[in-house]
Tab-separated table of C-alpha atoms in Angstrom:
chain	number	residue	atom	x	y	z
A	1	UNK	CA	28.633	-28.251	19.187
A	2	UNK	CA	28.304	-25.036	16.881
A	3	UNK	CA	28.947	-21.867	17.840
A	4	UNK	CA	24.977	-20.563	18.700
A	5	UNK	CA	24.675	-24.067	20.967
A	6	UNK	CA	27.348	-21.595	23.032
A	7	UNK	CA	26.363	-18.560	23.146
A	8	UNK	CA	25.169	-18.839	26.876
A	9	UNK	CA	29.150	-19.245	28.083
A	10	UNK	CA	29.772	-16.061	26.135
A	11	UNK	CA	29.296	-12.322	27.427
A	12	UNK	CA	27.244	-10.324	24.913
A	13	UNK	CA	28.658	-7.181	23.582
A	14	UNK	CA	25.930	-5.057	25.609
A	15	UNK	CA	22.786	-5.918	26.690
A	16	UNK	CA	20.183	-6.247	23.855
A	17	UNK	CA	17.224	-4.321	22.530
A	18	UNK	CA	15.205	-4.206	19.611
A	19	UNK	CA	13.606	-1.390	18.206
A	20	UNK	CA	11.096	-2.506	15.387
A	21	UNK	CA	9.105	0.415	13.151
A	22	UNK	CA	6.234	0.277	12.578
A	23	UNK	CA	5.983	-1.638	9.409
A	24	UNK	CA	7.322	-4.848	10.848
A	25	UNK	CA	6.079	-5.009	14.764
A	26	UNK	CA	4.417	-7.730	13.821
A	27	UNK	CA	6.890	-10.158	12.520
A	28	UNK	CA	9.468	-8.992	15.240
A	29	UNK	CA	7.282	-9.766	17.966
A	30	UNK	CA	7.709	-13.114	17.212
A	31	UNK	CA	11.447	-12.766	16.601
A	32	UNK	CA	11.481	-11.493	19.956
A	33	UNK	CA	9.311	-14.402	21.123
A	34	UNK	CA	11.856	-16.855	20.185
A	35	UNK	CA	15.190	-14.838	21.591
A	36	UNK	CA	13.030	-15.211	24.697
A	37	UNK	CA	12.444	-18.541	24.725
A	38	UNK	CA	15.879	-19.692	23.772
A	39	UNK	CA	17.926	-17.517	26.589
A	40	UNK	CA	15.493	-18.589	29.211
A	41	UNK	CA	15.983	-22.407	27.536
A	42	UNK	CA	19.707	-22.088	27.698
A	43	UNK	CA	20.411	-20.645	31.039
A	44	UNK	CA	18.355	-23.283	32.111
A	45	UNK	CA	19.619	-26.232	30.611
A	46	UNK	CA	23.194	-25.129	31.337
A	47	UNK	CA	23.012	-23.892	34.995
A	48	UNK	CA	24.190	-20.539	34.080
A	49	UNK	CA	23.570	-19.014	37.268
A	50	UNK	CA	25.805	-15.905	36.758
A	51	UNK	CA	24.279	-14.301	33.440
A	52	UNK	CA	24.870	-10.587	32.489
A	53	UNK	CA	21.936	-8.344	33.892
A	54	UNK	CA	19.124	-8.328	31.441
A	55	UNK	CA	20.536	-11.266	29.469
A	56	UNK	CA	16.968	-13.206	29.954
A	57	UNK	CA	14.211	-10.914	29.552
A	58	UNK	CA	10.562	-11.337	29.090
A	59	UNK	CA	10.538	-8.772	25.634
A	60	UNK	CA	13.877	-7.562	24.309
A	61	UNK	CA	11.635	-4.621	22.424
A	62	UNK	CA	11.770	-1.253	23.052
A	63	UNK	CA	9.527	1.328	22.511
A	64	UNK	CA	9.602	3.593	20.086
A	65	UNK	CA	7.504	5.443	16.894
A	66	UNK	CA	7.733	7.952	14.489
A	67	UNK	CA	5.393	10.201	14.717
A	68	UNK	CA	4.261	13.097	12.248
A	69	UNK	CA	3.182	16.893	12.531
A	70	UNK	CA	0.093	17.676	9.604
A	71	UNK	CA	2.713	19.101	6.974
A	72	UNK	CA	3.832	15.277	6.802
A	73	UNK	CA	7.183	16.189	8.627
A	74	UNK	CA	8.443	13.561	11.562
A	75	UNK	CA	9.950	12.689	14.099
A	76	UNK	CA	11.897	9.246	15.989
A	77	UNK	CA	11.106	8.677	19.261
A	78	UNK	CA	12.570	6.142	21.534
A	79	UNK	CA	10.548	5.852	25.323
A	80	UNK	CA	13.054	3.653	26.493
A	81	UNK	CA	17.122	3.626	27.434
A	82	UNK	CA	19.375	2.427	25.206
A	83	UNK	CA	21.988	3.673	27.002
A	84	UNK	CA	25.057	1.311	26.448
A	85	UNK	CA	22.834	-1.024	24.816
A	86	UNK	CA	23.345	-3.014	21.979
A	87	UNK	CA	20.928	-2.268	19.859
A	88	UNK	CA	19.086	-4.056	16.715
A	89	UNK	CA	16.609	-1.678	14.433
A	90	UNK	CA	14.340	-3.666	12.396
A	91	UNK	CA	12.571	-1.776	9.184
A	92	UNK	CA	10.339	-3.257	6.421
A	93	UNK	CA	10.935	-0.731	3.624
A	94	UNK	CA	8.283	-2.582	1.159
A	95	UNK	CA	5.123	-2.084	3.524
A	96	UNK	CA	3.099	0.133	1.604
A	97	UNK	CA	-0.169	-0.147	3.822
A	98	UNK	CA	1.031	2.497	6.231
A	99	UNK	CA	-0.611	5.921	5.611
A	100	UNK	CA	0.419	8.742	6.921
A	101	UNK	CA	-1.558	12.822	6.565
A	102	UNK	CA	0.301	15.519	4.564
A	103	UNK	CA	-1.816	18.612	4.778
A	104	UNK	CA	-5.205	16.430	5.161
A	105	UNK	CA	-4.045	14.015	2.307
A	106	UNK	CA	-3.417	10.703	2.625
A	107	UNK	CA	-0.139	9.162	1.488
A	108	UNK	CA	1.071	5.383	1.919
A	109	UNK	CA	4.422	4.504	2.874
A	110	UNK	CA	7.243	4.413	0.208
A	111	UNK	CA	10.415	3.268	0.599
A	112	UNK	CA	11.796	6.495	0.690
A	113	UNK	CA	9.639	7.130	3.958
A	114	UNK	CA	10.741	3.966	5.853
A	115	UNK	CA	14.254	4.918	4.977
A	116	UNK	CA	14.045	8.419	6.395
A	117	UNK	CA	12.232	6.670	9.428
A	118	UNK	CA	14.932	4.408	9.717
A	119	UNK	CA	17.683	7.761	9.820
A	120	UNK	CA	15.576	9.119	12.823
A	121	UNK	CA	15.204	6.578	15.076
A	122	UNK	CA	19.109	5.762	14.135
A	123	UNK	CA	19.464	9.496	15.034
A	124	UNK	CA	17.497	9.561	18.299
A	125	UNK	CA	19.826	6.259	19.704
A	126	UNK	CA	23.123	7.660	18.484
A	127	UNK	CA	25.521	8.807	21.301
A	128	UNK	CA	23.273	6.224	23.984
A	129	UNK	CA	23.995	3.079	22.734
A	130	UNK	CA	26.750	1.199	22.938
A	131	UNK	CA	26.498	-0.537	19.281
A	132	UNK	CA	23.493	0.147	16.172
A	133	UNK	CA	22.725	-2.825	13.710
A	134	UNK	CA	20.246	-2.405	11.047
A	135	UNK	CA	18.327	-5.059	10.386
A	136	UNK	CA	16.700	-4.142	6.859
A	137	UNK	CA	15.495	-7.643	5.048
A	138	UNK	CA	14.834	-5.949	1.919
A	139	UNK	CA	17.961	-3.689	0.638
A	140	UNK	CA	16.632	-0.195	0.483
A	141	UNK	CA	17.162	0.662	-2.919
A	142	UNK	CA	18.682	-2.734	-3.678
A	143	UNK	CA	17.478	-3.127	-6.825
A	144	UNK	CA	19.565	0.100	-8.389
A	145	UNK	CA	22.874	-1.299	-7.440
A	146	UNK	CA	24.942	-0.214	-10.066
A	147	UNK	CA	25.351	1.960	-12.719
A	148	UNK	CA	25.429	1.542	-16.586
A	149	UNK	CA	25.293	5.213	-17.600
A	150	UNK	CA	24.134	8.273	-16.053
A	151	UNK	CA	21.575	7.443	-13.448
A	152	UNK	CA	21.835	7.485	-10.038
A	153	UNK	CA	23.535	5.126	-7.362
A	154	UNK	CA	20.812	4.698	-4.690
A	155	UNK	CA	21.716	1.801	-3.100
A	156	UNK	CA	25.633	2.463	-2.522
A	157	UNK	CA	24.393	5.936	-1.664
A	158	UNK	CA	22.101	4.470	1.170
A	159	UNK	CA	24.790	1.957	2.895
A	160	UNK	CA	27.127	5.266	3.062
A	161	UNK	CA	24.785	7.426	4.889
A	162	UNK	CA	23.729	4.505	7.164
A	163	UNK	CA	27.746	3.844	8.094
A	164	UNK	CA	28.379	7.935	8.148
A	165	UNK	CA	25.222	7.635	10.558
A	166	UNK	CA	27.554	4.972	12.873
A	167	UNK	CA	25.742	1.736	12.144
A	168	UNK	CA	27.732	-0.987	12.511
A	169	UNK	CA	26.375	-4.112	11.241
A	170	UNK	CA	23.748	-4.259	8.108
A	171	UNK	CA	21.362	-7.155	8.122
A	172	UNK	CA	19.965	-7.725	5.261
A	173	UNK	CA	18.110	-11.165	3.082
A	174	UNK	CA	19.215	-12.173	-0.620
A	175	UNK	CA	20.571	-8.898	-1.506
A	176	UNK	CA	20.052	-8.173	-5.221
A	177	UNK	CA	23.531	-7.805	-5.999
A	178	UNK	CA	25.573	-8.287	-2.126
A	179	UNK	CA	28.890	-6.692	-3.974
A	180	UNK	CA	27.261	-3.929	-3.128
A	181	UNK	CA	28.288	-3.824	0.153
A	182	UNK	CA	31.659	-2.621	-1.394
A	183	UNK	CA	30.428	0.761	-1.014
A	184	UNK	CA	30.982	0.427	2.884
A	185	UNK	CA	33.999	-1.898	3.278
A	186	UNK	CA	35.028	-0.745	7.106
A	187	UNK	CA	31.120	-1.783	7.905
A	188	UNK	CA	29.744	-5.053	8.728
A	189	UNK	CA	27.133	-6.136	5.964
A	190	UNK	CA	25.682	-9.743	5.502
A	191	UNK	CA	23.360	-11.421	3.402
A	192	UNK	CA	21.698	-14.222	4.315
A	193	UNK	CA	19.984	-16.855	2.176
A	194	UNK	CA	16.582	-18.927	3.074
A	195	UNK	CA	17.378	-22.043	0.770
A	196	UNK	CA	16.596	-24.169	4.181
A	197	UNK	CA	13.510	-22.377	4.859
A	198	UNK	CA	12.429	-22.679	1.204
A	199	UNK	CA	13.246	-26.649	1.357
A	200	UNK	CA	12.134	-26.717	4.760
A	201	UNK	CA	7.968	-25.001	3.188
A	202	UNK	CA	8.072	-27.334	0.092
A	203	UNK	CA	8.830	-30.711	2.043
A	204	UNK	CA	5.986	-29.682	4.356
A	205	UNK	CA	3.143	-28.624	2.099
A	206	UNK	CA	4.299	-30.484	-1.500
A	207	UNK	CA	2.653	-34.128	-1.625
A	208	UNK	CA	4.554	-36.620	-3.094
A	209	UNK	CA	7.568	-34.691	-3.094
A	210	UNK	CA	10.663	-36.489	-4.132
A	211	UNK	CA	14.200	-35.191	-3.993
A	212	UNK	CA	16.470	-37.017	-6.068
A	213	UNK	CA	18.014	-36.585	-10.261
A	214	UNK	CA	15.231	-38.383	-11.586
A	215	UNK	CA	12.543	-36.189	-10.099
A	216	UNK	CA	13.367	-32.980	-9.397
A	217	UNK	CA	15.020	-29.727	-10.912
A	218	UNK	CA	16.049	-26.284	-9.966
A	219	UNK	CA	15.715	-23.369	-12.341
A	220	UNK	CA	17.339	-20.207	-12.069
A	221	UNK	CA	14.874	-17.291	-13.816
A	222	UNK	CA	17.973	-15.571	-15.298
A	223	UNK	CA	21.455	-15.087	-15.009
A	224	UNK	CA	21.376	-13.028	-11.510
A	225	UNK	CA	19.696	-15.979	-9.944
A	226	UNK	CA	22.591	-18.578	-10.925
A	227	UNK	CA	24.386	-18.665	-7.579
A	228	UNK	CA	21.288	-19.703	-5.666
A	229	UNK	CA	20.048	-21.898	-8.444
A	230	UNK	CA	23.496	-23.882	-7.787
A	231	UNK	CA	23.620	-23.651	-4.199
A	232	UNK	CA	20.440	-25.408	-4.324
A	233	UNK	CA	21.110	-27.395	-6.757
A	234	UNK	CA	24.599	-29.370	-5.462
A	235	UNK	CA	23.223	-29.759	-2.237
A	236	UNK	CA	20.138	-31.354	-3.173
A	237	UNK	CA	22.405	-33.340	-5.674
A	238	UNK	CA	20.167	-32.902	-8.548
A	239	UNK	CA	20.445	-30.936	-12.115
A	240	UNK	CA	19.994	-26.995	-12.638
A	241	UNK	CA	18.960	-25.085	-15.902
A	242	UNK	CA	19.008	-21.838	-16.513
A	243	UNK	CA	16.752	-19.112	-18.677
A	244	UNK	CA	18.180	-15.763	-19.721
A	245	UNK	CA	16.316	-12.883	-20.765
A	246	UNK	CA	16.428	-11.162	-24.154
A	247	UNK	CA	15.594	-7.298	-23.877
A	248	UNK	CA	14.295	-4.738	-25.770
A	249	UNK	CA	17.056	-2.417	-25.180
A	250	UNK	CA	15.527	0.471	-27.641
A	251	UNK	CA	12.489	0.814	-25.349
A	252	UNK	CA	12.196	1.050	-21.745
A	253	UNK	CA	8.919	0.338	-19.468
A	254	UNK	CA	8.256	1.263	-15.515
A	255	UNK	CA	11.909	2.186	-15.317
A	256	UNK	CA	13.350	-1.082	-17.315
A	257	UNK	CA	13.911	-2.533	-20.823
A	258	UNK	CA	10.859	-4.767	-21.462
A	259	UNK	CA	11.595	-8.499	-21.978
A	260	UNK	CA	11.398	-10.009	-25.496
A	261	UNK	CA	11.657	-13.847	-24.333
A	262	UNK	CA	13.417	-16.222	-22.194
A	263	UNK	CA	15.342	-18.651	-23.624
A	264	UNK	CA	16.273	-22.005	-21.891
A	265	UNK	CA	19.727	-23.811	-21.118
A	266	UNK	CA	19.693	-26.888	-19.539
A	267	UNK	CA	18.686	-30.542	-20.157
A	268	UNK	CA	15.091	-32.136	-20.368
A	269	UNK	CA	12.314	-31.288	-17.666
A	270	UNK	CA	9.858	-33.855	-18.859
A	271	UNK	CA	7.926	-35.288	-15.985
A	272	UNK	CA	10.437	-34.067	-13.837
A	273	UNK	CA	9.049	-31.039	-10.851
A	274	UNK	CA	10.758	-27.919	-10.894
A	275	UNK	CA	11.904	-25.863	-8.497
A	276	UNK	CA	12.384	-21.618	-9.683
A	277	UNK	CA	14.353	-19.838	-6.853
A	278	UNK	CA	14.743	-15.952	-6.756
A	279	UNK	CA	15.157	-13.262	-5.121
A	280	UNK	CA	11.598	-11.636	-5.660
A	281	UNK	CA	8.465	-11.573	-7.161
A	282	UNK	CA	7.762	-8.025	-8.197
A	283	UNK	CA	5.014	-7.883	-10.695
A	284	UNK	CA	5.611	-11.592	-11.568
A	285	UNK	CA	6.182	-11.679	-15.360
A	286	UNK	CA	9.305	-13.064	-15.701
A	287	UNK	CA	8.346	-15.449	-13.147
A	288	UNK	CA	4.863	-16.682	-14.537
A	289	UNK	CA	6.718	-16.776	-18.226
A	290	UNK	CA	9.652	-19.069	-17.132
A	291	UNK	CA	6.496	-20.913	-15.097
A	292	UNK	CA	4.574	-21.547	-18.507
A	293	UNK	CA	7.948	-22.691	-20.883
A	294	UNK	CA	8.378	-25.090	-18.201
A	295	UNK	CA	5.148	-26.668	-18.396
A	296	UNK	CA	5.593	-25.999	-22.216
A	297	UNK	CA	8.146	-28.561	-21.977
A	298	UNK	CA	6.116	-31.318	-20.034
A	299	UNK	CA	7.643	-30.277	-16.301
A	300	UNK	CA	5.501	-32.014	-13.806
A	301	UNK	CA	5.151	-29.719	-10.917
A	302	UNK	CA	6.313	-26.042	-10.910
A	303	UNK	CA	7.216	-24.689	-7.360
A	304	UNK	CA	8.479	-20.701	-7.296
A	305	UNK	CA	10.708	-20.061	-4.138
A	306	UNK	CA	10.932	-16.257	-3.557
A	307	UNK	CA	12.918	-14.446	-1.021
A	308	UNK	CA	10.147	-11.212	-1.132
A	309	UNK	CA	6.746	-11.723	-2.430
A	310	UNK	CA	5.948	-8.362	-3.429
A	311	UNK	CA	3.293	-8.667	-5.781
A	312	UNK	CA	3.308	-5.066	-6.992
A	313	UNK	CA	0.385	-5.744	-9.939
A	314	UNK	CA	-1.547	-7.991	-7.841
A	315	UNK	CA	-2.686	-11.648	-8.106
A	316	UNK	CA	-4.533	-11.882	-11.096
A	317	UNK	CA	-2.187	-13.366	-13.469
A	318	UNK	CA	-1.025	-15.862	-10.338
A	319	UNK	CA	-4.757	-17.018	-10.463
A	320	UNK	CA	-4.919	-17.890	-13.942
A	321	UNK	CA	-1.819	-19.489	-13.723
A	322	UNK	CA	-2.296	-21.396	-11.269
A	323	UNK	CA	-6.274	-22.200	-12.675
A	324	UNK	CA	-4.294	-23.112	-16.275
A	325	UNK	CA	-1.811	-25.569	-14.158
A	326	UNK	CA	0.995	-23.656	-15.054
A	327	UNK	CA	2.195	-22.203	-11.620
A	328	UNK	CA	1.431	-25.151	-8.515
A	329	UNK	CA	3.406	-23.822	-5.731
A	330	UNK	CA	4.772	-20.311	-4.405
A	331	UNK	CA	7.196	-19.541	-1.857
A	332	UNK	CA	7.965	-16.522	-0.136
A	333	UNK	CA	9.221	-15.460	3.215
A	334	UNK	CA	7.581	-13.527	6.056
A	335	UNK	CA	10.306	-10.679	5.933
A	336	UNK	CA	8.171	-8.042	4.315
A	337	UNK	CA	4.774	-7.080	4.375
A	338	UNK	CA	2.672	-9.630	2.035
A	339	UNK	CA	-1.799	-8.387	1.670
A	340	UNK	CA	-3.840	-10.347	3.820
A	341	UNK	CA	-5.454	-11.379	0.246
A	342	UNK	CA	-2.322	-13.777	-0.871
A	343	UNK	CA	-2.857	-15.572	2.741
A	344	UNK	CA	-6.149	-16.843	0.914
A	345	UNK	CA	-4.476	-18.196	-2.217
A	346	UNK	CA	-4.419	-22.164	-2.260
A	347	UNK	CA	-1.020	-22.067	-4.450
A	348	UNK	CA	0.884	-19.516	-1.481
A	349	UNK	CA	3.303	-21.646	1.655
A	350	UNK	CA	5.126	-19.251	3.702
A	351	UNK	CA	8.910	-19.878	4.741
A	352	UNK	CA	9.082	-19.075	8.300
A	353	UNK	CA	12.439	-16.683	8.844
A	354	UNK	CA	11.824	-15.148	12.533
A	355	UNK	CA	13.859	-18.081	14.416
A	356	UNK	CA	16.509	-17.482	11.580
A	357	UNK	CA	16.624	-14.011	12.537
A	358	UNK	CA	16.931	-14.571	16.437
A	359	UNK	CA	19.577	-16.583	15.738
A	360	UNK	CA	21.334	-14.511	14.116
A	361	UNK	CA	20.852	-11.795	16.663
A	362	UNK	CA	21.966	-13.591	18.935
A	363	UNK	CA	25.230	-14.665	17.579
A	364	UNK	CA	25.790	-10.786	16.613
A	365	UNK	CA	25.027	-10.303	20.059
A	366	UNK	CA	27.846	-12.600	21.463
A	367	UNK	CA	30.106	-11.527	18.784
A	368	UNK	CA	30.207	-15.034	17.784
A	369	UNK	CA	31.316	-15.482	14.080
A	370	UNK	CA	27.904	-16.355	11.510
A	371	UNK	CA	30.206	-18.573	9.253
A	372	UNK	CA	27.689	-21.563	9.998
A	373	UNK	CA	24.744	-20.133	9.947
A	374	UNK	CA	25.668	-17.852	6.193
A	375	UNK	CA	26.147	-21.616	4.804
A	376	UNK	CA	23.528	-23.568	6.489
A	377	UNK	CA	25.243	-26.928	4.523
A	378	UNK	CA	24.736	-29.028	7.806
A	379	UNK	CA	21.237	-28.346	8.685
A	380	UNK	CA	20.054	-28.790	5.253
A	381	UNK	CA	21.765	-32.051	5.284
A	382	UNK	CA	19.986	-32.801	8.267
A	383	UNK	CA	16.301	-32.082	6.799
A	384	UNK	CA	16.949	-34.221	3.960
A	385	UNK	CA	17.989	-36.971	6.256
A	386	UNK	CA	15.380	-36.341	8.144
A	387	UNK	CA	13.025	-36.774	5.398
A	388	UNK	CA	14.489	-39.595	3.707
A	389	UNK	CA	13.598	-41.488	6.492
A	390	UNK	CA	10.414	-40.431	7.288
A	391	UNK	CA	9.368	-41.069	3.401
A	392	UNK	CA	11.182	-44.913	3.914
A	393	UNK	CA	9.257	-45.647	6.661
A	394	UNK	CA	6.089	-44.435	5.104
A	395	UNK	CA	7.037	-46.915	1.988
A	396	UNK	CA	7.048	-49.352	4.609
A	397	UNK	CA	4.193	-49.296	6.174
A	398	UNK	CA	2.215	-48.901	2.913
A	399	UNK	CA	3.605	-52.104	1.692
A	400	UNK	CA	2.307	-53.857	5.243
């Protein structure tokens, strides 16, 4: 039995609530949807007759907003207790298609708003409840993690105010770079991976898909992306390559040095599909490039598994990828906000994360320890079993 099959024999740090902004209401709800469920489930199923009061609850969501006065200055607001509570904020920093009115102008979200939203309704709950957890899937500011000359240190800066602010726990998806969680080491801070989700969306929506040394390949984009590239590589038992990006270092574009080319380590793709797994998709080049050297060298199919789907220069290039046969699958979670427009695109499968993230609540809740669900080794193994049978039996019955 793991540790989240008994959670319901365990008393729960405080009772829980969950305060979503704005920007993500819509994926918590069904977060909230399956904490629910799966309290009601297990006090059920185990005859817990004595649970803590409001352990099973219709909604676990409280309400609250952030409201603004016309010079674009605002304000958290929380309509309900959360006295003694403990308490779970959940914040989309990447959903730009919130507006807002600074002097009669309109101005989408940024980052930098949902961040400062984030402080207030932190700010409004501090001294009520008994515990705060952030729950931010995409690291605000994750992407300028460290340093390399005289710039700033956004990131590290972030995690310090949020701890100084009396957070305790930071929950947060494929963190660029997680050591940077070294800038708060009295504070709780995980990073959780979707490589079972990812397998989970391709083995549902790929025909034909086969997962074995012969067939299949992962590819890590560059040299960040090695450590999930090999994750996903040994337990799927199959070969990995590699691409690493040479950089214009004399020039730099949007903030970065541009890249020159990607160069490939690893042995032969022919006729083999190919998984790329990373963190994000911002404006996709580096992803689309890798996507065409593959095909370049005879890969079969090409499947992109993204954490965040951000899409920042639109769909365009995906489209003529895809049209070209150089792109066939992508990826991406449901933790950020994604345009209704990519919902449209036949190359797009979505990797369900909200029962992941009740889970995890939960166990955070119970302050039972997230060892098994971090490394998700078992479960995968469990798909792929799964699978293997299903795809033997379907052999079978064919050759009736």
């Amino acid at each position: 039995m793991s540790d989240y099959d008994k959670l319901e024999h365990i008393l729960p740090v405080g009772p829980l609530k969950i305060a979503a902004l704005e920007g993500c209401r819509e994926f918590a709800a069904t977060v909230d949807a399956h904490l629910a469920k799966s309290r009601k489930e297990a006090v059920k199923e185990q005859e817990y007759v004595t649970p803590s009061p409001g352990y099973v609850r219709d909604s676990y969501l409280l309400d609250c907003r952030c409201s603004r006065f016309g010079s674009g200055e605002g304000k958290g607001e929380l309509h309900d207790s959360v006295r003694g509570a403990d308490l779970y904020i959940l914040v989309d920093v990447c959903n730009y298609s919130l507006t807002y009115t600074v002097c009669g102008q309109v101005n989408h979200m940024s980052p930098d708003n949902h961040f400062q939203d984030l402080k207030r309704i932190i700010s409004a709950a501090t001294g009520k409840a008994k515990r705060i957890n952030v729950v931010m899937p995409f690291l605000y500011e994750g992407r300028q993690h460290k340093r390399t000359k005289r710039e700033s240190l956004d990131c590290s800066l972030a995690l310090q105010e949020l701890a100084d602010m009396g957070v305790s726990n930071i929950i947060t998806f494929d963190a660029h770079d997680p050591r940077v969680q070294n800038a708060v080491p009295l504070s709780g801070f995980d990073s959780f991976m979707p490589t079972y989700q990812f397998l989970k969306a391709i083995i549902d929506t790929v025909p034909d898909f086969r997962i074995d040394n012969d067939h299949l390949m992962i590819i890590s984009p560059d040299e960040g992306a090695m450590s999930r590239a090999v994750y996903f590589a040994n337990i799927l038992g199959v070969d990995m390559g590699m691409f690493y990006k040479r950089r214009d270092y004399s020039v730099i574009v949007n903030g970065k040095n541009p890249i020159v080319a990607h160069e490939f380590l690893g042995d032969d793709v022919e006729g083999k599909d190919v998984i790329i797994v990373d963190d994000m998709i911002s404006s996709g080049e580096s992803m689309l490039d890798v996507a065409k050297k593959l095909k370049e060298r005879k890969a079969n199919r090409v499947l992109a598994c993204t954490t965040f789907g951000l899409f920042t220069d639109g769909f365009d290039k995906f489209d003529e990828y895809y049209e070209k046969g150089y792109i066939d699958k992508v990826v991406t979670t449901n933790l950020t906000y994604r345009s209704p427009e990519l919902f449209t695109k036949p190359y797009y499968a979505e990797a369900d994360m909200s029962r992941f993230l009740a889970m995890i609540i939960d166990c955070l809740n119970h302050d039972v320890t997230l060892s098994s669900i971090e490394t998700p080794t078992e479960k995968i193994n469990e798909l792929l079993s799964s699978f293997r049978t299903q795809k033997a039996r379907t052999q079978e019955s064919s050759a009736l």
